[in-house]
Amino acid sequence: GENVEQHPSTLSVQEGDSAVIKCTYSDSASNYFPWYKQELGKRPQLIIDIRSNVGEKKDQRIAVTLNKTAKHFSLHITETQPEDSAVYFCAASMEYGNKLVFGAGTILRVKS
Amino acid sequence: DTEVTQTPKHLVMGMTNKKSLKCEQHMGHRAMYWYKQKAKKPPELMFVYSYEKLSINESVPSRFSPECPNSSLLNLHLHALQPEDSALYLCASSQGETNLYGYTFGSGTRLTVV
């Protein structure tokens, strides 16, 4: 089955700096890669996603890149703000089969 | 309506109690999911219902019993739970058998077993 590894487990950055979180997946059949932000006690919220037919996607300060050959994808947050502090999860899913597999999560702390 | 609604938001139950968690969506999604999430850990898949049929059971203990009465509702029946079952239980839905439109998560039920 699919296995998703996520690094780093914790990340501290200064406000205004960039943050990068990286994930690798094992199953080349996976074609959908969402990123979730989860604040304490709340639901995972989708912040951006990418499909395997696209190499990069951007939404304001957030971007995701995908390297299908190397089977890894990354989340980039620019101009970080204190409200970006949360746990971020990457995930991977195959087109069929209804399984969404999560990475272990990254605790992001943005220091003001 | 673009939400997945879960009730109750919080639940405290004893180890001999029987309780149920409920999940509802009105987006016409035909796949529904139960996830369990411990603190500072990722959500772990428990069950998947596809077109009201159980399609995935991730070797979950029988003290957790899912039920899908119709395409909009998903229940999780709880019986004889252990304190280590205390967690956030998340329901999610997706359009069907493909991931074409992604997944929508509910706000979860915070379960404490005493």
mmCIF file of C-alpha atoms in Angstrom:
data_model
loop_
_atom_site.group_PDB
_atom_site.id
_atom_site.type_symbol
_atom_site.label_atom_id
_atom_site.label_comp_id
_atom_site.label_asym_id
_atom_site.label_seq_id
_atom_site.Cartn_x
_atom_site.Cartn_y
_atom_site.Cartn_z
ATOM 1 C CA GLY A 1 0.000 0.000 0.000
ATOM 2 C CA GLU A 2 0.879 3.659 -0.195
ATOM 3 C CA ASN A 3 3.330 5.109 2.328
ATOM 4 C CA VAL A 4 3.895 8.847 2.735
ATOM 5 C CA GLU A 5 6.910 10.260 4.549
ATOM 6 C CA GLN A 6 6.985 13.889 5.644
ATOM 7 C CA HIS A 7 9.857 16.095 6.792
ATOM 8 C CA PRO A 8 10.659 17.953 8.933
ATOM 9 C CA SER A 9 8.527 17.010 11.928
ATOM 10 C CA THR A 10 8.900 20.520 13.364
ATOM 11 C CA LEU A 11 9.849 23.764 11.686
ATOM 12 C CA SER A 12 10.423 27.149 13.277
ATOM 13 C CA VAL A 13 10.763 30.239 11.106
ATOM 14 C CA GLN A 14 10.869 33.944 11.669
ATOM 15 C CA GLU A 15 7.868 35.951 10.533
ATOM 16 C CA GLY A 16 8.342 36.961 6.920
ATOM 17 C CA ASP A 17 10.634 34.070 6.079
ATOM 18 C CA SER A 18 9.711 31.142 3.837
ATOM 19 C CA ALA A 19 8.845 27.639 4.998
ATOM 20 C CA VAL A 20 9.252 24.433 3.004
ATOM 21 C CA ILE A 21 7.808 21.042 3.920
ATOM 22 C CA LYS A 22 8.671 17.954 1.895
ATOM 23 C CA CYS A 23 6.893 14.648 1.345
ATOM 24 C CA THR A 24 7.723 11.478 -0.530
ATOM 25 C CA TYR A 25 5.292 8.790 -1.585
ATOM 26 C CA SER A 26 5.845 5.180 -2.497
ATOM 27 C CA ASP A 27 3.125 4.213 -4.971
ATOM 28 C CA SER A 28 3.582 5.571 -8.481
ATOM 29 C CA ALA A 29 -0.164 5.040 -9.056
ATOM 30 C CA SER A 30 -0.976 7.929 -6.677
ATOM 31 C CA ASN A 31 -2.214 10.911 -8.633
ATOM 32 C CA TYR A 32 -3.690 13.341 -6.105
ATOM 33 C CA PHE A 33 -1.655 15.167 -3.442
ATOM 34 C CA PRO A 34 -3.487 17.491 -1.038
ATOM 35 C CA TRP A 35 -2.027 19.549 1.784
ATOM 36 C CA TYR A 36 -4.004 20.135 4.971
ATOM 37 C CA LYS A 37 -3.570 22.691 7.733
ATOM 38 C CA GLN A 38 -4.860 21.702 11.134
ATOM 39 C CA GLU A 39 -5.145 24.081 14.057
ATOM 40 C CA LEU A 40 -5.464 22.746 17.574
ATOM 41 C CA GLY A 41 -8.788 20.990 18.101
ATOM 42 C CA LYS A 42 -10.046 21.699 14.590
ATOM 43 C CA ARG A 43 -10.585 19.738 11.422
ATOM 44 C CA PRO A 44 -7.913 19.351 8.742
ATOM 45 C CA GLN A 45 -8.505 22.106 6.219
ATOM 46 C CA LEU A 46 -7.446 21.725 2.618
ATOM 47 C CA ILE A 47 -5.095 24.562 1.709
ATOM 48 C CA ILE A 48 -3.849 23.442 -1.692
ATOM 49 C CA ASP A 49 -3.721 20.301 -3.802
ATOM 50 C CA ILE A 50 -2.022 19.113 -6.955
ATOM 51 C CA ARG A 51 -2.617 16.331 -9.447
ATOM 52 C CA SER A 52 -0.010 14.281 -11.211
ATOM 53 C CA ASN A 53 -0.555 15.971 -14.572
ATOM 54 C CA VAL A 54 0.691 19.277 -13.115
ATOM 55 C CA GLY A 55 4.176 20.143 -11.863
ATOM 56 C CA GLU A 56 3.425 23.240 -9.824
ATOM 57 C CA LYS A 57 0.439 25.098 -8.438
ATOM 58 C CA LYS A 58 0.302 28.414 -6.637
ATOM 59 C CA ASP A 59 -2.314 30.191 -4.548
ATOM 60 C CA GLN A 60 -1.158 33.547 -3.182
ATOM 61 C CA ARG A 61 1.557 32.810 -0.583
ATOM 62 C CA ILE A 62 1.235 29.034 -0.898
ATOM 63 C CA ALA A 63 2.671 26.834 -3.641
ATOM 64 C CA VAL A 64 3.052 23.110 -4.160
ATOM 65 C CA THR A 65 5.525 21.400 -6.460
ATOM 66 C CA LEU A 66 5.435 17.793 -7.631
ATOM 67 C CA ASN A 67 8.219 15.657 -9.030
ATOM 68 C CA LYS A 68 6.597 12.467 -10.317
ATOM 69 C CA THR A 69 9.871 10.828 -11.288
ATOM 70 C CA ALA A 70 11.326 11.208 -7.820
ATOM 71 C CA LYS A 71 7.910 10.699 -6.164
ATOM 72 C CA HIS A 72 8.113 13.723 -3.978
ATOM 73 C CA PHE A 73 6.111 16.887 -3.493
ATOM 74 C CA SER A 74 6.677 19.995 -1.435
ATOM 75 C CA LEU A 75 4.709 22.795 0.180
ATOM 76 C CA HIS A 76 6.160 26.296 0.030
ATOM 77 C CA ILE A 77 4.824 29.124 2.182
ATOM 78 C CA THR A 78 6.285 32.567 1.551
ATOM 79 C CA GLU A 79 6.123 35.653 3.774
ATOM 80 C CA THR A 80 5.031 33.564 6.742
ATOM 81 C CA GLN A 81 2.745 35.086 9.334
ATOM 82 C CA PRO A 82 2.001 34.035 12.941
ATOM 83 C CA GLU A 83 -1.410 32.753 11.841
ATOM 84 C CA ASP A 84 0.374 30.215 9.619
ATOM 85 C CA SER A 85 1.422 28.403 12.814
ATOM 86 C CA ALA A 86 -0.323 25.005 12.781
ATOM 87 C CA VAL A 87 0.247 21.355 11.939
ATOM 88 C CA TYR A 88 0.533 20.670 8.228
ATOM 89 C CA PHE A 89 -0.186 17.254 6.719
ATOM 90 C CA CYS A 90 0.586 16.074 3.228
ATOM 91 C CA ALA A 91 -1.399 13.193 1.776
ATOM 92 C CA ALA A 92 -1.549 11.003 -1.300
ATOM 93 C CA SER A 93 -4.357 9.185 -3.031
ATOM 94 C CA MET A 94 -4.747 6.941 -6.053
ATOM 95 C CA GLU A 95 -7.433 7.794 -8.549
ATOM 96 C CA TYR A 96 -9.521 4.777 -7.550
ATOM 97 C CA GLY A 97 -9.802 2.993 -4.246
ATOM 98 C CA ASN A 98 -10.941 5.743 -1.872
ATOM 99 C CA LYS A 99 -7.797 5.711 0.226
ATOM 100 C CA LEU A 100 -6.206 8.973 1.367
ATOM 101 C CA VAL A 101 -2.912 8.304 3.141
ATOM 102 C CA PHE A 102 -1.407 11.015 5.336
ATOM 103 C CA GLY A 103 2.149 11.926 6.172
ATOM 104 C CA ALA A 104 3.126 12.187 9.842
ATOM 105 C CA GLY A 105 2.693 15.953 9.961
ATOM 106 C CA THR A 106 4.884 19.026 10.443
ATOM 107 C CA ILE A 107 4.431 21.441 13.344
ATOM 108 C CA LEU A 108 5.123 24.890 11.920
ATOM 109 C CA ARG A 109 5.867 27.719 14.335
ATOM 110 C CA VAL A 110 6.154 31.240 13.003
ATOM 111 C CA LYS A 111 7.904 33.524 15.484
ATOM 112 C CA SER A 112 7.045 37.199 15.483
ATOM 113 C CA ASP B 1 -24.512 22.801 1.390
ATOM 114 C CA THR B 2 -20.789 22.031 1.172
ATOM 115 C CA GLU B 3 -20.258 20.696 4.666
ATOM 116 C CA VAL B 4 -19.894 17.455 6.515
ATOM 117 C CA THR B 5 -21.698 17.736 9.851
ATOM 118 C CA GLN B 6 -20.714 15.606 12.823
ATOM 119 C CA THR B 7 -22.547 15.169 16.099
ATOM 120 C CA PRO B 8 -21.892 15.316 18.944
ATOM 121 C CA LYS B 9 -18.864 17.622 19.045
ATOM 122 C CA HIS B 10 -17.729 16.180 22.363
ATOM 123 C CA LEU B 11 -18.536 12.857 24.012
ATOM 124 C CA VAL B 12 -17.465 11.375 27.321
ATOM 125 C CA MET B 13 -18.365 7.737 27.844
ATOM 126 C CA GLY B 14 -17.604 4.965 30.279
ATOM 127 C CA MET B 15 -16.070 1.694 29.223
ATOM 128 C CA THR B 16 -19.404 -0.118 29.589
ATOM 129 C CA ASN B 17 -21.457 2.444 27.685
ATOM 130 C CA LYS B 18 -22.885 2.214 24.185
ATOM 131 C CA LYS B 19 -22.893 5.399 22.157
ATOM 132 C CA SER B 20 -23.021 6.457 18.514
ATOM 133 C CA LEU B 21 -21.306 9.118 16.455
ATOM 134 C CA LYS B 22 -23.206 10.610 13.563
ATOM 135 C CA CYS B 23 -22.093 12.148 10.288
ATOM 136 C CA GLU B 24 -24.227 13.787 7.616
ATOM 137 C CA GLN B 25 -23.554 15.346 4.227
ATOM 138 C CA HIS B 26 -25.864 16.697 1.545
ATOM 139 C CA MET B 27 -23.374 17.171 -1.260
ATOM 140 C CA GLY B 28 -24.451 14.037 -3.102
ATOM 141 C CA HIS B 29 -21.164 12.343 -2.221
ATOM 142 C CA ARG B 30 -21.276 8.567 -2.512
ATOM 143 C CA ALA B 31 -18.162 7.711 -0.484
ATOM 144 C CA MET B 32 -17.927 8.344 3.255
ATOM 145 C CA TYR B 33 -15.094 7.715 5.672
ATOM 146 C CA TRP B 34 -14.288 7.391 9.349
ATOM 147 C CA TYR B 35 -10.843 8.469 10.528
ATOM 148 C CA LYS B 36 -9.349 8.334 14.014
ATOM 149 C CA GLN B 37 -6.835 10.981 15.034
ATOM 150 C CA LYS B 38 -4.722 10.964 18.194
ATOM 151 C CA ALA B 39 -3.090 14.161 19.393
ATOM 152 C CA LYS B 40 -0.226 15.374 17.170
ATOM 153 C CA LYS B 41 -0.662 12.381 14.847
ATOM 154 C CA PRO B 42 -2.122 12.138 11.340
ATOM 155 C CA PRO B 43 -5.664 10.908 10.748
ATOM 156 C CA GLU B 44 -5.781 7.123 10.416
ATOM 157 C CA LEU B 45 -8.349 5.558 8.133
ATOM 158 C CA MET B 46 -10.818 3.231 9.864
ATOM 159 C CA PHE B 47 -13.669 2.532 7.421
ATOM 160 C CA VAL B 48 -14.785 3.476 3.941
ATOM 161 C CA TYR B 49 -18.314 3.204 2.599
ATOM 162 C CA SER B 50 -18.770 3.418 -1.134
ATOM 163 C CA TYR B 51 -22.336 3.587 -2.456
ATOM 164 C CA GLU B 52 -23.595 2.593 1.003
ATOM 165 C CA LYS B 53 -21.514 -0.573 1.070
ATOM 166 C CA LEU B 54 -18.548 -1.125 3.354
ATOM 167 C CA SER B 55 -15.546 -1.237 1.034
ATOM 168 C CA ILE B 56 -12.614 -0.844 3.422
ATOM 169 C CA ASN B 57 -12.181 -1.920 7.045
ATOM 170 C CA GLU B 58 -8.654 -1.214 8.209
ATOM 171 C CA SER B 59 -8.651 -4.087 10.716
ATOM 172 C CA VAL B 60 -10.565 -2.018 13.237
ATOM 173 C CA PRO B 61 -11.576 -3.767 16.500
ATOM 174 C CA SER B 62 -15.195 -4.930 16.607
ATOM 175 C CA ARG B 63 -16.006 -2.537 19.447
ATOM 176 C CA PHE B 64 -16.299 0.006 16.607
ATOM 177 C CA SER B 65 -19.228 -0.762 14.319
ATOM 178 C CA PRO B 66 -19.960 1.436 11.299
ATOM 179 C CA GLU B 67 -23.329 1.823 9.654
ATOM 180 C CA CYS B 68 -24.437 3.656 6.524
ATOM 181 C CA PRO B 69 -28.264 3.912 6.609
ATOM 182 C CA ASN B 70 -28.379 5.931 3.380
ATOM 183 C CA SER B 71 -26.179 7.916 1.047
ATOM 184 C CA SER B 72 -26.209 11.005 3.301
ATOM 185 C CA LEU B 73 -25.655 9.433 6.704
ATOM 186 C CA LEU B 74 -22.827 7.569 8.365
ATOM 187 C CA ASN B 75 -22.826 6.316 11.925
ATOM 188 C CA LEU B 76 -20.143 4.839 14.133
ATOM 189 C CA HIS B 77 -21.478 2.708 16.968
ATOM 190 C CA LEU B 78 -19.248 2.416 20.001
ATOM 191 C CA HIS B 79 -19.372 -0.320 22.629
ATOM 192 C CA ALA B 80 -17.014 -1.421 25.400
ATOM 193 C CA LEU B 81 -14.331 1.065 24.445
ATOM 194 C CA GLN B 82 -10.982 1.408 26.161
ATOM 195 C CA PRO B 83 -9.329 4.606 27.418
ATOM 196 C CA GLU B 84 -6.820 4.347 24.540
ATOM 197 C CA ASP B 85 -9.724 4.809 22.128
ATOM 198 C CA SER B 86 -9.960 8.416 23.274
ATOM 199 C CA ALA B 87 -9.286 10.510 20.169
ATOM 200 C CA LEU B 88 -10.760 12.889 17.621
ATOM 201 C CA TYR B 89 -13.017 10.957 15.236
ATOM 202 C CA LEU B 90 -13.293 12.562 11.845
ATOM 203 C CA CYS B 91 -15.842 11.859 9.170
ATOM 204 C CA ALA B 92 -15.109 12.695 5.552
ATOM 205 C CA SER B 93 -16.817 12.333 2.210
ATOM 206 C CA SER B 94 -15.893 12.343 -1.451
ATOM 207 C CA GLN B 95 -17.846 12.267 -4.635
ATOM 208 C CA GLY B 96 -17.503 8.590 -5.495
ATOM 209 C CA GLU B 97 -14.975 5.941 -6.272
ATOM 210 C CA THR B 98 -12.470 8.414 -7.644
ATOM 211 C CA ASN B 99 -10.589 11.273 -5.989
ATOM 212 C CA LEU B 100 -11.499 13.662 -8.790
ATOM 213 C CA TYR B 101 -13.048 16.272 -6.486
ATOM 214 C CA GLY B 102 -11.031 15.662 -3.355
ATOM 215 C CA TYR B 103 -12.246 15.006 0.164
ATOM 216 C CA THR B 104 -14.312 17.054 2.610
ATOM 217 C CA PHE B 105 -13.772 16.627 6.345
ATOM 218 C CA GLY B 106 -16.186 17.230 9.180
ATOM 219 C CA SER B 107 -15.200 19.060 12.371
ATOM 220 C CA GLY B 108 -14.907 15.822 14.287
ATOM 221 C CA THR B 109 -16.148 14.365 17.552
ATOM 222 C CA ARG B 110 -13.757 14.596 20.486
ATOM 223 C CA LEU B 111 -14.232 11.294 22.331
ATOM 224 C CA THR B 112 -13.023 10.683 25.869
ATOM 225 C CA VAL B 113 -13.349 7.184 27.341
ATOM 226 C CA VAL B 114 -13.210 7.070 31.126
#
